[in-house]
Coordinates of C-alpha atoms in Angstrom, one line a residue:
M1 CA -110.7 60.6 60.0
R2 CA -108.9 57.6 61.4
I3 CA -109.9 54.2 59.7
P4 CA -110.2 51.4 62.3
D5 CA -107.6 48.8 62.1
G6 CA -110.1 46.1 61.3
V7 CA -111.6 48.0 58.4
R8 CA -108.1 48.8 57.1
K9 CA -107.2 45.1 57.1
T10 CA -110.4 44.2 55.2
V11 CA -109.8 46.9 52.6
N12 CA -106.2 45.7 52.1
V13 CA -107.3 42.1 51.7
V14 CA -109.9 43.1 49.1
L15 CA -107.4 45.3 47.2
C16 CA -104.9 42.4 47.2
L17 CA -107.5 40.0 45.9
A18 CA -108.6 42.4 43.2
A19 CA -104.9 42.8 42.1
V20 CA -104.5 39.1 42.0
V21 CA -107.6 38.7 39.9
A22 CA -106.5 41.5 37.6
I23 CA -103.1 40.0 37.2
G24 CA -104.7 36.6 36.4
W25 CA -107.1 38.1 33.9
S26 CA -104.4 40.2 32.1
G27 CA -102.2 37.1 32.1
R28 CA -104.9 35.1 30.5
E29 CA -105.5 37.8 27.9
I30 CA -101.8 38.1 27.1
W31 CA -101.6 34.3 26.7
V32 CA -104.7 34.3 24.3
V33 CA -103.1 37.0 22.2
W34 CA -99.8 35.3 22.1
N35 CA -101.4 31.9 21.3
N36 CA -103.5 33.5 18.5
H37 CA -100.4 34.9 16.9
R38 CA -98.6 31.6 17.3
Q39 CA -101.5 29.7 15.6
I40 CA -101.4 32.0 12.6
D41 CA -97.6 31.9 12.2
A42 CA -97.6 28.1 12.5
A43 CA -100.4 27.8 9.8
C44 CA -98.9 30.3 7.4
G45 CA -95.2 29.7 7.7
G46 CA -94.6 33.1 9.3
L47 CA -95.5 34.8 6.0
V48 CA -99.0 36.1 6.7
P49 CA -99.0 39.1 9.2
A50 CA -100.9 37.7 12.2
G51 CA -101.7 41.2 13.6
R52 CA -103.6 42.0 10.4
V53 CA -105.6 38.8 10.4
L54 CA -106.5 39.5 14.0
D55 CA -107.9 42.9 12.9
L56 CA -110.6 41.2 10.8
S57 CA -114.2 41.3 12.0
E58 CA -114.5 37.6 12.8
A59 CA -111.0 37.1 14.4
G60 CA -112.2 37.4 18.0
G61 CA -112.0 34.7 20.7
T62 CA -109.7 31.8 20.3
I63 CA -107.8 31.2 17.1
S64 CA -106.9 27.8 15.7
H65 CA -105.6 26.5 12.3
R66 CA -105.6 23.5 10.0
R67 CA -102.3 21.7 10.5
L68 CA -100.2 21.5 7.3
D69 CA -99.0 18.2 5.9
D70 CA -96.1 17.6 3.5
D71 CA -98.3 18.2 0.4
S72 CA -99.1 21.7 1.7
F73 CA -95.7 23.0 0.8
D74 CA -94.3 24.0 -2.6
P75 CA -91.5 21.5 -3.2
D76 CA -89.3 24.1 -5.0
T77 CA -89.6 27.0 -2.5
G78 CA -90.7 25.3 0.8
I79 CA -93.4 27.8 1.3
P80 CA -97.0 26.8 2.1
H81 CA -99.6 26.9 -0.6
D82 CA -102.3 28.1 1.7
C83 CA -103.3 28.4 5.4
E84 CA -106.8 28.1 6.9
I85 CA -107.6 30.0 10.1
F86 CA -110.5 29.3 12.5
S87 CA -112.0 31.4 15.3
T88 CA -114.5 30.9 18.1
E89 CA -116.1 34.3 17.4
A90 CA -116.8 33.3 13.8
G91 CA -118.3 30.0 15.2
E92 CA -120.5 31.9 17.6
R93 CA -121.8 34.2 14.8
A94 CA -122.5 31.2 12.6
G95 CA -124.0 29.1 15.3
T96 CA -121.8 26.1 14.6
D97 CA -122.1 22.9 16.6
T98 CA -118.3 22.9 17.3
G99 CA -118.2 26.5 18.4
I100 CA -115.5 27.4 15.8
R101 CA -115.6 28.3 12.2
W102 CA -113.1 28.6 9.3
F103 CA -113.1 32.3 8.5
F104 CA -109.8 33.3 6.8
T105 CA -107.5 31.8 4.1
G106 CA -104.1 33.0 3.2
Q107 CA -102.6 31.8 -0.1
M108 CA -99.3 32.4 -1.9
G109 CA -97.1 31.1 -4.7
V110 CA -94.7 31.8 -7.5
L111 CA -95.4 32.4 -11.2
P112 CA -95.5 30.8 -13.7
A113 CA -97.6 28.4 -11.7
G114 CA -97.4 24.6 -12.0
Q115 CA -101.1 24.3 -12.5
P116 CA -102.5 25.9 -15.7
Q117 CA -104.8 28.9 -15.8
I118 CA -108.0 27.8 -17.5
A119 CA -109.9 30.3 -19.7
D120 CA -113.7 30.8 -19.1
A121 CA -116.0 27.9 -19.9
P122 CA -119.1 28.1 -22.1
T123 CA -121.1 26.8 -19.1
K124 CA -120.0 29.5 -16.7
G125 CA -121.2 33.0 -17.3
P126 CA -119.9 36.3 -15.9
I127 CA -122.9 36.9 -13.6
G128 CA -124.0 35.0 -10.5
I129 CA -126.8 32.5 -10.5
L130 CA -129.6 31.6 -8.0
G131 CA -130.5 35.3 -7.5
R132 CA -127.1 36.2 -6.0
T133 CA -125.7 39.7 -6.7
T134 CA -122.7 39.8 -9.0
Y135 CA -119.8 42.0 -7.9
P136 CA -117.3 42.1 -10.8
P137 CA -113.6 42.1 -9.5
Q138 CA -111.9 45.4 -9.5
P139 CA -108.2 46.5 -9.6
L140 CA -106.7 47.4 -6.3
G141 CA -105.0 50.6 -7.4
G142 CA -102.4 52.4 -5.4
G143 CA -99.6 51.5 -7.9
I144 CA -100.1 47.8 -7.0
A145 CA -100.9 45.0 -9.4
G146 CA -103.9 43.8 -7.4
R147 CA -107.4 42.2 -7.8
V148 CA -110.3 42.8 -5.4
T149 CA -113.3 40.5 -5.3
D150 CA -116.3 40.4 -2.9
S151 CA -114.3 38.5 -0.3
S152 CA -110.6 38.6 -1.3
V153 CA -107.6 40.7 -2.4
T154 CA -104.8 39.2 -4.5
V155 CA -101.6 41.0 -5.4
Q156 CA -98.6 40.2 -7.6
L157 CA -94.9 41.2 -7.3
P158 CA -92.1 40.8 -9.8
C159 CA -89.3 38.5 -8.7
A160 CA -86.9 37.8 -11.6
E161 CA -83.8 37.7 -9.4
G162 CA -85.0 35.6 -6.5
T163 CA -83.4 32.5 -5.0
A164 CA -86.2 30.0 -5.7
E165 CA -84.8 26.7 -6.9
D166 CA -86.9 26.9 -10.1
P167 CA -85.0 29.4 -12.4
S168 CA -88.2 30.1 -14.4
V169 CA -89.8 32.0 -11.5
R170 CA -90.5 35.6 -12.6
A171 CA -93.1 36.8 -10.1
L172 CA -94.9 35.9 -6.9
W173 CA -98.5 36.3 -5.7
A174 CA -100.4 36.5 -2.4
R175 CA -104.1 36.3 -1.6
A176 CA -106.0 37.2 1.6
E177 CA -109.6 36.0 1.8
L178 CA -112.5 35.9 4.2
M179 CA -115.1 33.2 3.9
P180 CA -117.5 34.6 1.2
P181 CA -120.5 36.5 2.6
R182 CA -123.9 35.3 1.6
G183 CA -125.1 37.4 -1.3
G184 CA -122.9 40.4 -0.5
Q185 CA -119.4 41.6 -0.1
V186 CA -117.1 42.1 3.0
S187 CA -117.2 45.4 4.9
G188 CA -115.0 48.3 4.0
H189 CA -112.9 47.7 7.1
D190 CA -112.3 44.1 6.2
R191 CA -111.6 44.9 2.6
T192 CA -108.9 47.3 3.6
V193 CA -107.4 44.9 6.1
L194 CA -107.4 42.1 3.4
A195 CA -105.5 44.5 1.1
E196 CA -102.9 45.2 3.8
T197 CA -102.6 41.5 4.6
A198 CA -102.1 40.5 1.0
V199 CA -99.4 43.2 0.4
E200 CA -97.5 42.4 3.6
T201 CA -97.7 38.7 2.8
A202 CA -96.2 39.3 -0.7
N203 CA -93.4 41.4 0.7
N204 CA -92.7 38.8 3.4
L205 CA -92.5 36.2 0.6
A206 CA -90.2 38.4 -1.4
D207 CA -87.9 38.6 1.6
R208 CA -88.0 34.8 1.9
L209 CA -87.2 34.3 -1.8
G210 CA -84.6 37.1 -2.1
C211 CA -86.6 39.3 -4.5
A212 CA -85.4 42.8 -5.1
E213 CA -88.7 44.6 -5.4
R214 CA -91.3 45.3 -2.7
L215 CA -94.9 46.5 -3.0
P216 CA -95.9 49.9 -1.6
D217 CA -98.4 50.2 1.2
A218 CA -101.9 49.2 0.3
P219 CA -104.4 52.0 -0.2
D220 CA -106.0 53.3 3.0
D221 CA -109.5 52.9 1.7
V222 CA -110.4 50.2 -0.8
P223 CA -113.6 51.1 -2.6
A224 CA -116.6 48.8 -2.4
L225 CA -117.4 46.8 -5.6
T226 CA -120.2 47.9 -7.8
A227 CA -122.9 45.4 -8.6
G228 CA -123.5 44.3 -12.2
P229 CA -124.6 43.9 -14.8
V230 CA -125.5 47.4 -16.2
P231 CA -126.9 48.5 -19.5
A232 CA -124.3 48.5 -22.2
K233 CA -124.8 52.1 -23.0
R234 CA -123.7 53.0 -19.4
A235 CA -120.4 51.1 -19.7
E236 CA -117.4 53.2 -18.8
G237 CA -114.7 50.7 -17.8
T238 CA -113.4 47.5 -19.5
C239 CA -116.6 47.3 -21.6
A240 CA -116.8 51.0 -22.6
W241 CA -115.8 50.1 -26.2
Y242 CA -118.9 47.8 -26.6
G243 CA -121.2 50.6 -25.5
K244 CA -119.8 52.7 -28.4
T245 CA -120.4 50.1 -31.1
G246 CA -124.2 50.4 -30.9
L247 CA -124.5 46.6 -31.1
S248 CA -126.4 46.4 -27.8
D249 CA -129.5 47.8 -29.6
R250 CA -129.5 44.9 -32.0
S251 CA -130.7 41.3 -31.8
P252 CA -129.1 38.8 -31.0
Y253 CA -126.2 40.8 -29.4
P254 CA -125.9 41.3 -25.6
D255 CA -127.6 44.3 -24.1
E256 CA -125.8 44.4 -20.7
V257 CA -122.2 44.4 -19.5
V258 CA -120.3 43.2 -16.5
E259 CA -117.1 45.3 -16.2
S260 CA -114.4 46.6 -14.0
R261 CA -112.2 49.7 -14.0
T262 CA -109.3 49.6 -16.5
D263 CA -105.8 49.2 -15.1
G264 CA -102.7 48.5 -17.1
R265 CA -101.2 46.5 -14.2
A266 CA -104.0 44.0 -14.2
W267 CA -102.9 40.5 -15.2
D268 CA -106.4 39.2 -15.5
E269 CA -108.9 41.8 -16.9
S270 CA -112.4 41.0 -18.1
C271 CA -115.4 42.3 -19.9
G272 CA -118.6 40.3 -19.8
L273 CA -121.4 40.9 -22.3
V274 CA -124.7 39.3 -21.3
L275 CA -128.3 39.1 -22.5
D276 CA -130.9 40.1 -20.0
L277 CA -133.6 37.4 -19.8
G278 CA -136.1 39.6 -21.6
R279 CA -133.7 40.1 -24.6
A280 CA -132.7 36.4 -24.6
N281 CA -136.3 35.3 -24.6
R282 CA -137.1 37.6 -27.6
V283 CA -134.1 36.2 -29.5
Y284 CA -135.2 32.7 -28.7
A285 CA -138.8 33.3 -29.9
K286 CA -137.5 34.8 -33.1
E287 CA -134.9 32.1 -33.9
T288 CA -136.3 28.9 -32.5
D289 CA -138.4 27.9 -35.6
A290 CA -135.4 28.1 -37.8
H291 CA -133.0 26.5 -35.3
D292 CA -134.5 23.6 -33.5
W293 CA -131.3 23.0 -31.6
L294 CA -131.6 26.4 -29.8
N295 CA -132.6 25.8 -26.1
S296 CA -134.7 28.4 -24.3
P297 CA -132.8 30.5 -21.6
D298 CA -133.7 29.9 -18.0
M299 CA -132.0 32.7 -16.2
P300 CA -130.5 36.2 -16.8
G301 CA -127.0 36.1 -18.2
E302 CA -127.2 32.5 -19.3
W303 CA -126.4 33.6 -22.9
F304 CA -123.1 35.6 -22.8
V305 CA -119.9 36.6 -24.4
S306 CA -116.9 36.5 -22.0
L307 CA -113.8 38.5 -23.0
R308 CA -110.6 38.4 -20.9
T309 CA -107.0 39.5 -21.1
Y310 CA -104.2 37.7 -19.4
A311 CA -100.8 39.3 -19.0
G312 CA -97.3 38.3 -17.9
P313 CA -96.3 35.0 -16.4
V314 CA -99.8 33.6 -16.4
T315 CA -99.7 33.4 -20.2
D316 CA -96.9 30.8 -20.0
N317 CA -99.5 28.2 -18.8
L318 CA -102.9 29.3 -20.1
H319 CA -105.2 26.7 -21.5
L320 CA -108.6 26.8 -23.2
T321 CA -111.3 25.1 -21.3
S322 CA -112.6 21.7 -22.3
T323 CA -116.1 20.6 -21.4
D324 CA -115.7 17.1 -22.7
D325 CA -114.7 14.5 -20.1
G326 CA -111.2 13.1 -20.8
E327 CA -110.2 15.9 -23.2
T328 CA -106.9 17.7 -22.4
P329 CA -107.3 21.5 -22.4
E330 CA -105.6 23.1 -25.4
P331 CA -102.8 25.6 -24.7
A332 CA -103.3 29.2 -25.8
V333 CA -99.8 30.1 -27.0
P334 CA -98.3 33.6 -26.8
G335 CA -97.4 34.9 -30.3
K336 CA -100.2 32.9 -31.9
A337 CA -104.0 32.8 -32.2
G338 CA -106.7 30.3 -32.9
R339 CA -109.8 28.6 -31.6
S340 CA -110.5 25.6 -29.5
A341 CA -111.3 22.4 -31.4
T342 CA -113.9 21.3 -28.8
D343 CA -115.5 24.5 -27.5
P344 CA -116.6 28.0 -28.6
V345 CA -113.4 29.7 -27.2
W346 CA -111.1 31.9 -29.3
W347 CA -107.7 33.5 -28.5
A348 CA -105.6 36.3 -29.8
S349 CA -102.2 37.5 -28.5
S350 CA -100.0 40.6 -28.3
V351 CA -97.0 42.1 -26.6
C352 CA -97.3 45.0 -24.2
D353 CA -94.2 46.6 -22.6
G354 CA -92.3 43.5 -23.4
R355 CA -94.8 41.2 -21.7
P356 CA -96.9 38.7 -23.6
Q357 CA -100.7 39.0 -23.4
I358 CA -103.4 36.6 -24.4
H359 CA -106.9 37.7 -25.1
T360 CA -109.8 35.2 -25.0
M361 CA -113.4 35.1 -26.0
T362 CA -115.8 32.5 -24.8
L363 CA -119.4 32.1 -26.0
G364 CA -122.1 30.5 -23.8
R365 CA -124.1 28.6 -23.9
R366 CA -123.7 26.1 -26.8
G367 CA -127.0 27.0 -28.5
Y368 CA -126.4 30.7 -28.3
A369 CA -122.8 30.2 -29.3
K370 CA -123.8 28.3 -32.4
L371 CA -126.3 31.0 -33.3
V372 CA -123.8 34.0 -33.1
A373 CA -120.4 32.5 -33.8
S374 CA -120.3 33.9 -37.3
R375 CA -121.1 37.4 -36.0
M376 CA -118.4 37.5 -33.3
E377 CA -115.3 38.2 -35.2
D378 CA -115.9 42.0 -35.3
V379 CA -116.8 41.9 -31.5
F380 CA -113.6 40.1 -30.6
R381 CA -111.5 42.4 -32.8
A382 CA -113.1 45.5 -31.3
Y383 CA -112.3 44.2 -27.8
V384 CA -108.7 43.3 -28.5
D385 CA -108.2 46.6 -30.3
D386 CA -109.4 48.4 -27.2
V387 CA -107.2 46.6 -24.8
T388 CA -104.1 46.7 -27.0
T389 CA -104.6 50.5 -27.7
R390 CA -105.0 51.2 -24.0
R391 CA -101.9 49.2 -23.1
H392 CA -99.8 50.4 -26.1
C393 CA -99.3 46.8 -27.4
T394 CA -97.7 45.6 -30.6
D395 CA -97.4 42.3 -32.5
V396 CA -101.2 41.7 -32.3
V397 CA -102.2 38.3 -33.8
F398 CA -105.9 37.5 -34.4
P399 CA -107.5 34.1 -35.2
G400 CA -108.3 33.7 -38.9
H401 CA -111.7 34.7 -40.4
S402 CA -112.5 31.0 -41.1
T403 CA -112.4 30.1 -37.4
F404 CA -115.6 32.0 -36.6
R405 CA -117.9 29.2 -37.4
A406 CA -120.0 26.8 -35.3
D407 CA -118.1 23.5 -36.1
W408 CA -116.2 22.9 -32.8
G409 CA -116.2 19.3 -31.7
E410 CA -116.7 18.0 -35.2
H411 CA -113.0 17.2 -35.9

């Protein structure tokens, strides 16, 4: 059938207009994608893989970033300390007035760090407060020294032969983090993307610093974190040793644990022992007449024993916490052991595969710490024995028997 000339011209005009619109639309989309990559590269010094960040669930729409100032860069390496990424999709979901929202942070650095690592404080327990679910951090696995939290993944990479100006640099680290979810953890998709992002950032930083080693690809499926605490008798990870002691059946010892899977690559591994509110209240009722300084517990896990092991370069600059204003935190020195003069915090040390390790124990809160300090030597020794046996450590040094007393802050 012959199409009239007038109709043919109309169709051609419509097709041409549609092509122009399509070209304009695709051009706009190409520009948005290009600009989003540019924003992330500018914010993160070209070290954080922009494509991975754009795969995260809140990375849609238009991307922007916080502009870096001179203080945002490490003076020795010239790399940014962190970068903050915003998106309009995150803003729309959160209903912000500006229409944008900070949703992603990339962080990186070298070890040992300039700022000290601070051991747990007696005022900060291992479980969440205000009714929030606690998700203990877990090792990443996959042959990678990595740490997964409810909203982030952090990895470490040895770098003993890099070209950083500071000759003491022995490792580097990278972290990829989404803004923390309210009372939950990020999705499985986002968790896997964060792991890929952290690994690629670390490898890019290794290229920049001239490190010889590289991390393998991140695991394809990073498991969800398991909520805690759980009854001590069910412990099977970093607190399994405590479940075997039988102490959880006895007052005034903790009856629950907050633990992770064991992993010899972990540079920061923890085991939290906590008293459920019911157990804590029973201990209080039993002891308060004899100890008028013992305050009643207000929430689950307020009374706790926090046990941690730090390995590798982080031990070069580890300090015991100080709750007194103006007090300088005391160093926990590899090869030695002791107790804080101002707080119920003890430390032991060991050597594992040639790397120094420091093991700490913090009691909280002060009233509970004073009540149980004399009973905690065996608990601390059992914990350190478990870690050092699992990691085939030698040269273990424990604090002296006389340090397990409630006289901190009196000197």
